[in-house]
XYZ file of C-alpha atoms in Angstrom:
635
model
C 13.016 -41.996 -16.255
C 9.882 -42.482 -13.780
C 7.309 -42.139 -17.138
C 5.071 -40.237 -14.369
C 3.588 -37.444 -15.940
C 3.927 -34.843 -13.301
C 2.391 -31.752 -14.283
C -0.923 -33.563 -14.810
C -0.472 -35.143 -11.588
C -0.149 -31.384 -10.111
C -3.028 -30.288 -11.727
C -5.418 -30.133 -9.491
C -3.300 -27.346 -7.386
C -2.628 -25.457 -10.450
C -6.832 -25.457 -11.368
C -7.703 -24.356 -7.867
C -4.537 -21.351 -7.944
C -2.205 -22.673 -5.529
C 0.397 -23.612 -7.604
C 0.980 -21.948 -11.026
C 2.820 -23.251 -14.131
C 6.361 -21.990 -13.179
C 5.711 -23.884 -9.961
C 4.799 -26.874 -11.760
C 7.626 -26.412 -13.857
C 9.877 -26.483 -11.646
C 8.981 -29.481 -9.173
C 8.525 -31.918 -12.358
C 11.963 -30.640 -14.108
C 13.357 -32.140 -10.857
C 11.656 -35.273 -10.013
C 12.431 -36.188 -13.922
C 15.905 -35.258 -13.393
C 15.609 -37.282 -9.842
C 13.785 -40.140 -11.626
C 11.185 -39.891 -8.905
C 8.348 -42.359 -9.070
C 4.820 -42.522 -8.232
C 5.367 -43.270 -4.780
C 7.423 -40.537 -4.925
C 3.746 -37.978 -5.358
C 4.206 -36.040 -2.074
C 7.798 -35.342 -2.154
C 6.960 -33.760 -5.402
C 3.842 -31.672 -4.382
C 6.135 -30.576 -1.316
C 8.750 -29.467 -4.208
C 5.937 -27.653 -5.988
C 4.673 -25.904 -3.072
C 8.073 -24.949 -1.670
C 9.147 -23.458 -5.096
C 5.644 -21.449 -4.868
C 6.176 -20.346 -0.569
C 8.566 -17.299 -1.466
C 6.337 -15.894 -4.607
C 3.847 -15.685 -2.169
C 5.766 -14.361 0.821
C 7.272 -17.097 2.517
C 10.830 -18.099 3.188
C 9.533 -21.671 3.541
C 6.756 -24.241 3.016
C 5.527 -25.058 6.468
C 4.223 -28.885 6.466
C 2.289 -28.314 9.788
C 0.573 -25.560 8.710
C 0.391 -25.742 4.827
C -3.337 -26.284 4.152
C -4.439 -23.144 6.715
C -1.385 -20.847 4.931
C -2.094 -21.650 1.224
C -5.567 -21.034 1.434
C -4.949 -18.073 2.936
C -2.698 -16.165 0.320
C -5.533 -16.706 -2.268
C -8.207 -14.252 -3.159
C -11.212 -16.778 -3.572
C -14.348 -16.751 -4.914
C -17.019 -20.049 -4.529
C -15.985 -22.178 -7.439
C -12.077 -21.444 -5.812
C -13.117 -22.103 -2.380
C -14.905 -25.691 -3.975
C -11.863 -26.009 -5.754
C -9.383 -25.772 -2.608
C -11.688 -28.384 -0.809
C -11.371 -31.094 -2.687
C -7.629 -31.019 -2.912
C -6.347 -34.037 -1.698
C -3.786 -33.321 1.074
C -1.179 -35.564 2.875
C -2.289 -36.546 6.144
C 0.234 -37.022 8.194
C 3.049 -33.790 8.610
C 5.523 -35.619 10.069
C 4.954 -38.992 7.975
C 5.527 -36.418 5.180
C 8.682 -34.848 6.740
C 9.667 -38.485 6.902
C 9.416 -38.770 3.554
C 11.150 -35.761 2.578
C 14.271 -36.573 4.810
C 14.313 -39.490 2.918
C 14.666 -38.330 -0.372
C 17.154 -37.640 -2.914
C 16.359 -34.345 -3.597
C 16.531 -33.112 0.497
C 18.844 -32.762 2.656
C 18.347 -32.158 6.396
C 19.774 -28.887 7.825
C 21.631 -30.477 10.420
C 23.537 -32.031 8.067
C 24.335 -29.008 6.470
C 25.175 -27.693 10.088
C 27.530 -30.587 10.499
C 28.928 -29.319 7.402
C 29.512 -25.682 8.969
C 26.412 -24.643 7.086
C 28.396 -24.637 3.945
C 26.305 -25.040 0.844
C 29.659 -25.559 -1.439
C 29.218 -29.080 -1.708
C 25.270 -29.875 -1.721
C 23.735 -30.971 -4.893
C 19.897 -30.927 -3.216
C 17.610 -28.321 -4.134
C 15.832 -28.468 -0.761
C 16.348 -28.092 2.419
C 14.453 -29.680 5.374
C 14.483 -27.936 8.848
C 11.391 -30.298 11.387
C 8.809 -28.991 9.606
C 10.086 -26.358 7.560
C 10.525 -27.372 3.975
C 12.788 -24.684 2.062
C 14.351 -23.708 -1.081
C 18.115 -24.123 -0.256
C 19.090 -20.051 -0.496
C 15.964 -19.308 1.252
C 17.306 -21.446 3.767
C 20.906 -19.953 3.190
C 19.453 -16.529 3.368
C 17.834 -16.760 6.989
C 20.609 -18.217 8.352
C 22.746 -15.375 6.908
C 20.505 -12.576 8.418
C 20.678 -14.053 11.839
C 24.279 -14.704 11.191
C 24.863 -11.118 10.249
C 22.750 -9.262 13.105
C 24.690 -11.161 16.152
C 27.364 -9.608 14.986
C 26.756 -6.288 14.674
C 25.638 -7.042 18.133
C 28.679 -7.863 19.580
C 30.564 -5.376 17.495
C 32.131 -1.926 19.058
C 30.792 0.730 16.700
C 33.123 3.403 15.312
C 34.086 5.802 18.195
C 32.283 9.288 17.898
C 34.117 10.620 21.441
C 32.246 11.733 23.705
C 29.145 13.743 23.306
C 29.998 17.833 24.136
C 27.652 20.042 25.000
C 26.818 21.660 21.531
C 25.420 17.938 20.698
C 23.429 18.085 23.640
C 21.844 21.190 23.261
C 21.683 19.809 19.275
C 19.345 17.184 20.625
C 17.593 19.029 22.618
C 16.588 21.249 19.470
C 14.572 18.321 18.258
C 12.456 17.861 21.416
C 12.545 14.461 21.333
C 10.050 12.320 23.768
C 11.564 9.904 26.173
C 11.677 6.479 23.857
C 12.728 8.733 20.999
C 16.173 9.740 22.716
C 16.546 6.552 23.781
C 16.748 4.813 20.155
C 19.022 8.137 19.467
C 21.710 6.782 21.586
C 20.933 3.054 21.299
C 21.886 3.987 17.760
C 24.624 6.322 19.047
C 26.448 2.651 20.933
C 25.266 0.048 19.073
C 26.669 -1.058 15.350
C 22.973 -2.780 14.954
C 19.887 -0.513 15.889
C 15.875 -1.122 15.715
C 13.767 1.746 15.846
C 10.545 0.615 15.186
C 6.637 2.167 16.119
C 3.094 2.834 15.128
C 2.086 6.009 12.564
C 3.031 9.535 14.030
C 5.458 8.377 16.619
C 8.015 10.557 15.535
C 10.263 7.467 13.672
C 11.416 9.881 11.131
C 12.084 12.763 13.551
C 14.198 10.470 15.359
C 16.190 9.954 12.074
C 16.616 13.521 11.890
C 18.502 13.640 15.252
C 20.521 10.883 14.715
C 21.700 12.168 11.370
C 22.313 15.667 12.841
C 24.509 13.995 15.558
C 26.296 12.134 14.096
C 27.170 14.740 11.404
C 28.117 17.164 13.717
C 30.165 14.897 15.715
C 32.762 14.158 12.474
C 34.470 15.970 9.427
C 32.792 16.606 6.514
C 35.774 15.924 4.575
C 38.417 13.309 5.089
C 39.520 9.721 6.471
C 37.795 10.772 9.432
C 34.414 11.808 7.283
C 30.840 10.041 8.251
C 30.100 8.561 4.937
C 25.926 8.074 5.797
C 23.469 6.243 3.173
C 19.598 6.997 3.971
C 17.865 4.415 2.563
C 14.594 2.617 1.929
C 12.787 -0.356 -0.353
C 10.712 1.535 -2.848
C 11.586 4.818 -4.487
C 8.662 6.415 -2.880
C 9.515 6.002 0.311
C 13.319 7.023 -0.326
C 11.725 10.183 -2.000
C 9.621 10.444 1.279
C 12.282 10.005 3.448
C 14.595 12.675 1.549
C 11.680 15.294 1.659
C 10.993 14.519 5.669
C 14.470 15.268 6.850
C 14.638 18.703 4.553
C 11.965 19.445 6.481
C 13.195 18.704 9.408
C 16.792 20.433 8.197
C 14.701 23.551 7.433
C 13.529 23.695 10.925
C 17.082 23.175 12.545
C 18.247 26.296 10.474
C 15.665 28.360 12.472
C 16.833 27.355 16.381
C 19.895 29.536 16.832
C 22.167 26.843 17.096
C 25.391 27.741 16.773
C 26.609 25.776 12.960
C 23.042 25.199 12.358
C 22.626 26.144 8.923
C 26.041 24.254 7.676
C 24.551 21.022 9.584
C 21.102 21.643 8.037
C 23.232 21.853 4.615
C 24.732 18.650 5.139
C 21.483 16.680 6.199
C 19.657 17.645 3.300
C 22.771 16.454 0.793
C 22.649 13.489 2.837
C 22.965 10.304 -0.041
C 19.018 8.941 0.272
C 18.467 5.982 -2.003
C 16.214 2.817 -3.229
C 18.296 -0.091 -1.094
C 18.614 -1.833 -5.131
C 20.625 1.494 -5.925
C 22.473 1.815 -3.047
C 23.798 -1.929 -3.344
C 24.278 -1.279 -6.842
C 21.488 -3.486 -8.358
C 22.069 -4.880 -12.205
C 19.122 -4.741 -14.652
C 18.525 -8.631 -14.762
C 20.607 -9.430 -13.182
C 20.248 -11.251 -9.105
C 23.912 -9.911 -8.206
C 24.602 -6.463 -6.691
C 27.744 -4.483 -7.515
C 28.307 -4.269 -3.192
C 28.902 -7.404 -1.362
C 31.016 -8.979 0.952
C 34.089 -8.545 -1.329
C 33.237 -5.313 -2.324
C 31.673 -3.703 0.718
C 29.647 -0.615 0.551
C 31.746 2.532 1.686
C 29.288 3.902 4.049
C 29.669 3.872 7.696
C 26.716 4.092 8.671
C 23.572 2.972 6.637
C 19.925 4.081 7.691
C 17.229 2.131 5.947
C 13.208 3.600 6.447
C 9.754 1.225 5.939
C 11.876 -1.739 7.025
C 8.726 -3.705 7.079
C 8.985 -3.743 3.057
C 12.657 -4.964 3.102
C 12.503 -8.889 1.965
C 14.478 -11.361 3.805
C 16.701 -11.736 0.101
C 17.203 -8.582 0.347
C 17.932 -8.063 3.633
C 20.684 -10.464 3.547
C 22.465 -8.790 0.731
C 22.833 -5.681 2.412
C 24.030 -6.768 5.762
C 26.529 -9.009 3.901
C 27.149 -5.698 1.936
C 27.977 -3.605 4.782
C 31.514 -2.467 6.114
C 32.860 -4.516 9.190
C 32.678 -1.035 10.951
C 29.334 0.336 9.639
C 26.106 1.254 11.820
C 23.045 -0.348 10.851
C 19.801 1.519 11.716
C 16.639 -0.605 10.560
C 13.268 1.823 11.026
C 9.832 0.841 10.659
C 6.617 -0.997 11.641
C 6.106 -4.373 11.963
C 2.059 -4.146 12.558
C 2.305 -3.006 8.955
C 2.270 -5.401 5.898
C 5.575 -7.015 5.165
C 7.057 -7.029 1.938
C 5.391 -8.274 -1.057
C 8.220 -10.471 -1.661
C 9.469 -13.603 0.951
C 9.993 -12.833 4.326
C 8.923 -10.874 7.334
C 12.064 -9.579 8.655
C 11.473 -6.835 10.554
C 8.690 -8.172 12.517
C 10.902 -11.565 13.133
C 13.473 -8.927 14.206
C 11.321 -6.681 16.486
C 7.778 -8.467 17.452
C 8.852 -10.109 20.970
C 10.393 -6.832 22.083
C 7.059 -4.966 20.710
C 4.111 -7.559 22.166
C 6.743 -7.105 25.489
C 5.842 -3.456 25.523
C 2.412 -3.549 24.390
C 1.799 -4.819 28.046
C 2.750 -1.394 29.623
C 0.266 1.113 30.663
C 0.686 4.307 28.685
C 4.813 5.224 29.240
C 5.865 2.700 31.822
C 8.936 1.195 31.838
C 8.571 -2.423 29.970
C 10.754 -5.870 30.316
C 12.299 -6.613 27.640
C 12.455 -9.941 26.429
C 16.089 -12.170 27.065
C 17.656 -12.007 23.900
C 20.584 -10.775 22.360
C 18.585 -8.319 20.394
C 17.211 -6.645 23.220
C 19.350 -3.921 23.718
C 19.428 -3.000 20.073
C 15.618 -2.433 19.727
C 13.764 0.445 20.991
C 10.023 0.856 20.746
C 8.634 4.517 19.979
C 4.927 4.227 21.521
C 3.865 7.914 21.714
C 1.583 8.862 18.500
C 1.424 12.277 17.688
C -0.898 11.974 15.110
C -3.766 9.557 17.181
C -3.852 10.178 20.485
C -3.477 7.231 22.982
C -6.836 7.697 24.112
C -8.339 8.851 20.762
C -11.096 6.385 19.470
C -8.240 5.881 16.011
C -5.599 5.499 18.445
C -7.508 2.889 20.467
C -8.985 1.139 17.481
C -6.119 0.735 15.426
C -3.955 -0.659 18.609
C -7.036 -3.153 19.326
C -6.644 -4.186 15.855
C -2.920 -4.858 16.255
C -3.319 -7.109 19.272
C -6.489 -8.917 17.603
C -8.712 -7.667 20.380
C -12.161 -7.940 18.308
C -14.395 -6.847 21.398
C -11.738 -3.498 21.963
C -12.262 -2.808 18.598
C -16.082 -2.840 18.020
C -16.604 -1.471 21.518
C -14.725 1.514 20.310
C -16.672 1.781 16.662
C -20.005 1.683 18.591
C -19.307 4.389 20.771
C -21.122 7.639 19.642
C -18.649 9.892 17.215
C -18.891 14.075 17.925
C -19.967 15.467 14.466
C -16.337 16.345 14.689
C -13.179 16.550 16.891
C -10.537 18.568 17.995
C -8.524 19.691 14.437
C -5.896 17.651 15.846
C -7.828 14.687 16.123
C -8.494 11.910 13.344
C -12.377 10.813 13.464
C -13.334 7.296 13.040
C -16.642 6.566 11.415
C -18.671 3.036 10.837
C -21.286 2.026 8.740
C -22.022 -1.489 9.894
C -23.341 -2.726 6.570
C -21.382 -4.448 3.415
C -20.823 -2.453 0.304
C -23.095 -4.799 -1.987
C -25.629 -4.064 0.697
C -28.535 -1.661 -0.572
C -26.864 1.126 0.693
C -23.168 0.156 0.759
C -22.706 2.162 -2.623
C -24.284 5.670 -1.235
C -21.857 5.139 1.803
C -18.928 4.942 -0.477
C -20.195 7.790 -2.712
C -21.230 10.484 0.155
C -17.421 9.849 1.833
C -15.678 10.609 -1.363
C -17.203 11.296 -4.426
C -16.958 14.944 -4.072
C -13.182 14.927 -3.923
C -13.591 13.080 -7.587
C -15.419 16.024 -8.797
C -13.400 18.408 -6.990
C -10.487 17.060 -8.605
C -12.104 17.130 -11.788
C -13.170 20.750 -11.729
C -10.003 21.802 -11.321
C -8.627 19.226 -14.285
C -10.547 21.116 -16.430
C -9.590 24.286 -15.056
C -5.946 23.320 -15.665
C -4.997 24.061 -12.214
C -2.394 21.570 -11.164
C -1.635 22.148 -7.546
C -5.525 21.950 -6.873
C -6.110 19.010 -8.819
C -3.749 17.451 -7.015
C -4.460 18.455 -3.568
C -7.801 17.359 -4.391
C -6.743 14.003 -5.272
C -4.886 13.014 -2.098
C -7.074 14.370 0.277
C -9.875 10.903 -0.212
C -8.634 7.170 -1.227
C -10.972 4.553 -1.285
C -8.484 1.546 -0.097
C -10.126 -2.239 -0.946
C -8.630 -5.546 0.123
C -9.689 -7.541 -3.259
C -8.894 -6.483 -6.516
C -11.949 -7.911 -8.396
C -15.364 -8.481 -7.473
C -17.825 -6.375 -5.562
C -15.186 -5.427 -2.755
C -12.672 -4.829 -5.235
C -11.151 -2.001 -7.014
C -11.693 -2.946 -10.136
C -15.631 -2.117 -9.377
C -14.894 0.630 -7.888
C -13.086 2.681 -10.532
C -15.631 1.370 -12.625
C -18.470 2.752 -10.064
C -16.590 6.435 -9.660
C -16.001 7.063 -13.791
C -19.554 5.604 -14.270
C -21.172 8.339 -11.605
C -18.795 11.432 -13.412
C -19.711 10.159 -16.591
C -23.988 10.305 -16.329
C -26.352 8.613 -17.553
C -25.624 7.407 -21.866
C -21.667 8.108 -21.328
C -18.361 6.405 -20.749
C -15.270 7.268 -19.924
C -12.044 5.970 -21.816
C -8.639 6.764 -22.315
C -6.670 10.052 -20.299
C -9.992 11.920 -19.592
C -9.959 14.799 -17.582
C -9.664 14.453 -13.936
C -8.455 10.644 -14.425
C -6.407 9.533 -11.065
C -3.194 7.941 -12.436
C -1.232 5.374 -10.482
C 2.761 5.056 -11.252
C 2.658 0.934 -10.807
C 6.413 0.846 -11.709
C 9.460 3.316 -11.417
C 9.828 5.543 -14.315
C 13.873 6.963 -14.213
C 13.237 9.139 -17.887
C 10.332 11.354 -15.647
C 11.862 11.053 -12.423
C 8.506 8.896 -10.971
C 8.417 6.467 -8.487
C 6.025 3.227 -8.483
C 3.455 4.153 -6.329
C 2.994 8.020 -7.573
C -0.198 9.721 -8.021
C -1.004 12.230 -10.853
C -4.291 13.349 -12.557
C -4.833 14.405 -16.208
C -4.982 17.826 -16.923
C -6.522 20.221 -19.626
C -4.047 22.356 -20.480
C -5.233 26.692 -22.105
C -3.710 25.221 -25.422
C -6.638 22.437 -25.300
C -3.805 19.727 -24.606
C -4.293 16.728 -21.973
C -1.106 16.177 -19.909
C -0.797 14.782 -16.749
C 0.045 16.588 -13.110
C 2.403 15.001 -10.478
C 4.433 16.317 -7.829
C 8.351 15.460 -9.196
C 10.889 16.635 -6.810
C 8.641 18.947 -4.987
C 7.437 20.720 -7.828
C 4.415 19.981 -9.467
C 5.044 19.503 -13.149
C 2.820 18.384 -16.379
C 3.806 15.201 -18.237
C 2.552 14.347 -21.818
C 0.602 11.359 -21.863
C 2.076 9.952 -24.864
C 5.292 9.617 -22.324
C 3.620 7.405 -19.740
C 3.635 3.926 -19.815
C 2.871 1.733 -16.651
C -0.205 3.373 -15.165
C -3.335 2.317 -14.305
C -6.452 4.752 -12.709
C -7.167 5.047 -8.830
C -10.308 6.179 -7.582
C -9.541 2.968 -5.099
C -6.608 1.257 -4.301
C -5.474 -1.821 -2.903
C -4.356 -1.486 0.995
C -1.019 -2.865 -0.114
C -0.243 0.036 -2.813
C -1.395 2.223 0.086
C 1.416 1.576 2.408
C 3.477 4.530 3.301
C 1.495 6.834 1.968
C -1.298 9.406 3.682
C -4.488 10.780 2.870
C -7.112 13.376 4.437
C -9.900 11.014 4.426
C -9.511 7.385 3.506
C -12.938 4.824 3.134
C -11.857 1.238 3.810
C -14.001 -1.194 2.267
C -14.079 -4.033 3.834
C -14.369 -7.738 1.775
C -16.818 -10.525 2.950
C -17.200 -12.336 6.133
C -15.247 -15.479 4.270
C -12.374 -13.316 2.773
C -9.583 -15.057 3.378
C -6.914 -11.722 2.206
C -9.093 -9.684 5.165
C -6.289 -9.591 7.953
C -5.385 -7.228 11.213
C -2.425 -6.473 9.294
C -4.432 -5.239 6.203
C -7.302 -4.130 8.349
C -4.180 -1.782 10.560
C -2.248 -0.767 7.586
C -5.276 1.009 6.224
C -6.643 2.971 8.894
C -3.674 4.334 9.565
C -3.258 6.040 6.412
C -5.714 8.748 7.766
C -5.268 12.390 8.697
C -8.194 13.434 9.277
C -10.927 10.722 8.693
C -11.453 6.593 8.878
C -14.626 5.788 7.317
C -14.923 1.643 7.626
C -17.926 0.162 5.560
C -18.492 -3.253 6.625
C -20.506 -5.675 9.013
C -19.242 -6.588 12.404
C -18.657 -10.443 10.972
C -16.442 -8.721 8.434
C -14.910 -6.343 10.951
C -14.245 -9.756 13.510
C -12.802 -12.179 10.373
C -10.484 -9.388 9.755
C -9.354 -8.736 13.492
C -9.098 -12.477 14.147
C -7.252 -13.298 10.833
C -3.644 -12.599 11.178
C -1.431 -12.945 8.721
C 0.912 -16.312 8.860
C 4.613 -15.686 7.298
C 6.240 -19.119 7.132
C 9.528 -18.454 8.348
C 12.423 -19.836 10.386
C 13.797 -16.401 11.415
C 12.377 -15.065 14.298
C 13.296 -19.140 16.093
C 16.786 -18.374 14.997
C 17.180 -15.169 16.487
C 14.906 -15.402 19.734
C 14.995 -18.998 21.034
């Protein structure tokens, strides 16, 4: 044994909230076992910090990079940011690659690769890749992915014969723009397709067309039967994506169509699922019931909000899938990527996407070389902010990091308001601990709050409801000034007055689901208010299965209240009016990707409270995934 007392030698990383105890844990439970010595420190802070890269969203510990990356994924204050700076950090990346290679506890992928990648037979925890330091299924899992998509590349999907005239005039139906037919039949030929784009590009109506075809091009019944899975991460957006294409079913039963109303019958019963159900997920459990020796029986497997899927679980369901299945991946990668490790779908998509981000308006684009290419089509035509729209320009600034684009359009003068069609951007150029940051935030939505509460106490549901979704106040932080923690406490402190509080399931609380609830059919991410029922009862209101319905709140457990929200909870969903706060000039959680996500989750209104420093650390901060993926698949 070394007698090196590592967790007090990690310290340091733990006190500033870079590493935390289970990271710790884990690095000194193997240099023990190892018998690792002093001289021995780095290797075993490169453990630590490569046992902490996927809880934070990376595949990998990047040694080049680490210092910029860590102190990025923390939400600081000043004693943190003092904190970070003193950490003592190796010097030297590739001295400290060096010494990784050289250790008993590494091994170097390409001898794994010698090895045909086999892990059977390795007894090190890590994996080294130049300067990418992983945990060895992280490592396993990346390789798998890339693995997996080259060959549904070169695969022949399952023949649907060729396309009569009743599909044609089927497609047609859907008046689909020119990039959205396009990823129809990329889909249509290809066993792997990307369909990825911005907000209101029409991503799901394109899934509605594909489904349709390929419905009515086979059997319902039979060896010859499309057996189609509709998919997505969370059980919001599977719910989302279920109600979408009855919507979209419930138009199709109104065109005339010869067979229209059986097809719409079959869309709707289409099987839409959480990907964890649909590969058969085990309550704690890591394994899935559908793998590689028990494949799923769908041919063809649709999966929405891509840009949540993690690269772990990613890899189980392409090594889930049937040799003869379609793959259809859907989403967008200017979003925020999962909460868990990985950024697959903008590894997968990003070159073909910055290709045609260089095209004027619909022009033709190159496409990159790869052998992705032909797989991935780009939907660029938002119907819900207009190319030239000041949203529409603003929000595609953001995505390229164009700062000057991006205040240029804020400071141009708004209309008091635009076309009914049209989303309206406003800016107050001041922070929200400024003198008058707070009356900002309260004149954009603190009537809905007492909108919503009127008609809590009124014990109308539906209103109370609408009420509620039509203003979100969406925050980076979660503490602090910027954070939502002050503002719930600001909103139930202003409906309150003066000598009251508000505690417990008041009427005309906002209630966030924070995880899925199967006994009341609620998804994590659902919002509901509390209700006053005639009988003098408090229950709570949420929209279950397209019915609004009243909960008790003795039956709730995993809740929490949402005046504001975090930007990251907010993915997916939409709202009237939405006020982004934005943090401080030195926020290091501020990104395009945060900054994008949340002014797109507007239908009618962006109002952005922050200064122009804020606005520019935001726009200039992107967020950095360690990963090895995207080299794997593109160079």
């Amino acid at each position: 044994m070394s007698g090196v007392d590592w967790i007090s030698q990690l310290e340091p990383w733990r006190a500033a909230g870079v590493l935390n105890s289970s990271d710790l844990q884990v690095a000194a439970s193997i240099a023990r076992r190892n018998n690792l010595v002093a001289s021995d420190a780095e290797v075993v802070l490169a453990m630590a910090l490569a046992a902490r890269a996927p809880r934070t969203g990376h595949s990998c510990l990047d040694l080049e990079n680490v210092k910029a990356v860590v102190s990025a994924d923390i939400e600081s204050d000043d004693e943190t940011n003092a904190s970070l700076t003193a950490l003592e950090w190796p010097a030297d990346s590739q001295a400290w690659a060096t010494k990784l290679a050289e250790s008993s506890v590494v091994v170097v992928a390409d001898v794994l690769l010698a090895a045909d990648g086999s892990l059977g037979n390795n007894t090190c925890p890590f994996v080294l890749n130049g300067s990418l330091l992983y945990l060895e299924r992280y490592w396993y899992y990346e390789r798998e992915v890339a693995r997996q998509l080259f060959e549904r590349v070169s695969l022949t999907p399952l023949d649907l014969g060729e396309e009569p005239q009743a599909s044609t005039d089927l497609l047609a139906s859907f008046k689909l723009t020119a990039d959205q037919d396009a990823a129809v039949h990329a889909a249509l030929s290809h066993s792997l397709s990307v369909i990825v784009g911005g907000p209101g590009t029409g991503k799901t109506r394109t899934v509605g067309a594909l489904l349709a075809l390929l419905l009515s091009s086979s059997t319902s019944e039979g060896p010859d039967a499309l057996r189609i899975a509709l998919a997505a991460p969370t059980g919001k957006a599977a719910s989302r994506m279920g109600e979408a294409i009855e919507g979209l079913a419930a138009s199709l039963r109104t065109s005339g169509l010869s067979g229209a109303g059986d097809l719409a019958d079959r869309m709707v019963t289409a099987d839409t699922k959480t990907l964890h159900s649909l590969l058969g997920a085990r309550p704690g459990s890591t394994r899935y019931r559908f793998n590689a020796a028990n494949p799923l029986p769908h041919n063809v497997v649709i999966v929405d909000e891509t840009s949540m899927v993690s690269l772990p679980l990613m890899a189980h369901l392409l090594d889930a899938l049937n040799a003869n299945a379609r793959i259809v991946l859907v989403g967008d990668p200017g979003q925020l990527a999962s909460v868990d490790a990985g950024s697959v779908l903008g590894d997968i998509a990003s070159p073909v996407v910055e290709a045609s981000d260089l095209a004027v308006g619909d022009e033709p684009y190159e496409k990159p070389a790869g052998e992705l290419s032909s797989s991935i089509t780009v939907l660029r035509k938002s119907h819900r902010f207009a190319a030239e729209s000041s949203v529409g320009r603003f929000a595609k600034a953001v995505r390229r990091g164009n700062t000057t684009e991006a205040i240029n359009v804020l400071s141009e003068p708004q209309p008091p308001s635009e076309s009914d069609d049209a989303v309206r951007l406003v800016w107050h150029s001041e922070q929200v601990d400024g003198p008058n940051g707070a009356r900002h935030v309260r004149d954009a939505a603190f009537a809905a709050a007492v909108t919503t509460r009127k008609f809590a106490e009124e014990g109308n549901s539906s209103a109370a409801l609408e009420a509620l979704s039509s203003v979100r106040i969406l925050c980076a932080h979660r503490r602090g000034p910027f954070g939502v923690a002050r503002w719930n406490w600001q909103f139930e402190d202003w409906l309150a007055g003066k000598g009251t509080r508000l505690s417990g399931f008041y009427i005309g609380r906002p209630l966030l689901v924070t995880t899925n609830d199967s006994t009341n059919k609620l998804h994590n991410g659902d919002l509901g208010v509390v209700i006053r029922l005639p009988d003098g009862t408090n229950r709570v209101a949420f929209v279950i299965e397209g019915e609004v319905r009243d909960i008790s709140t003795a039956r709730l457990e995993s809740v929490e209240t949402v005046h504001a929200m975090t930007i990251h909870k907010s993915q997916g969903s939409e709202f009237d009016q939405i006020v982004v706060v934005l943090p401080p000039t030195n926020s290091r959680l501020a990104t395009r990707e945060l900054l994008y996500t949340a002014v797109t989750r507007a239908r009618k209104t962006v109002t952005i409270i922050g200064s122009k420093e804020s606005l520019e650390n935001a726009i200039n901060n992107q967020i950095v995934r360690s990963s090895g993926l995207r080299a794997l698949l593109w160079n």
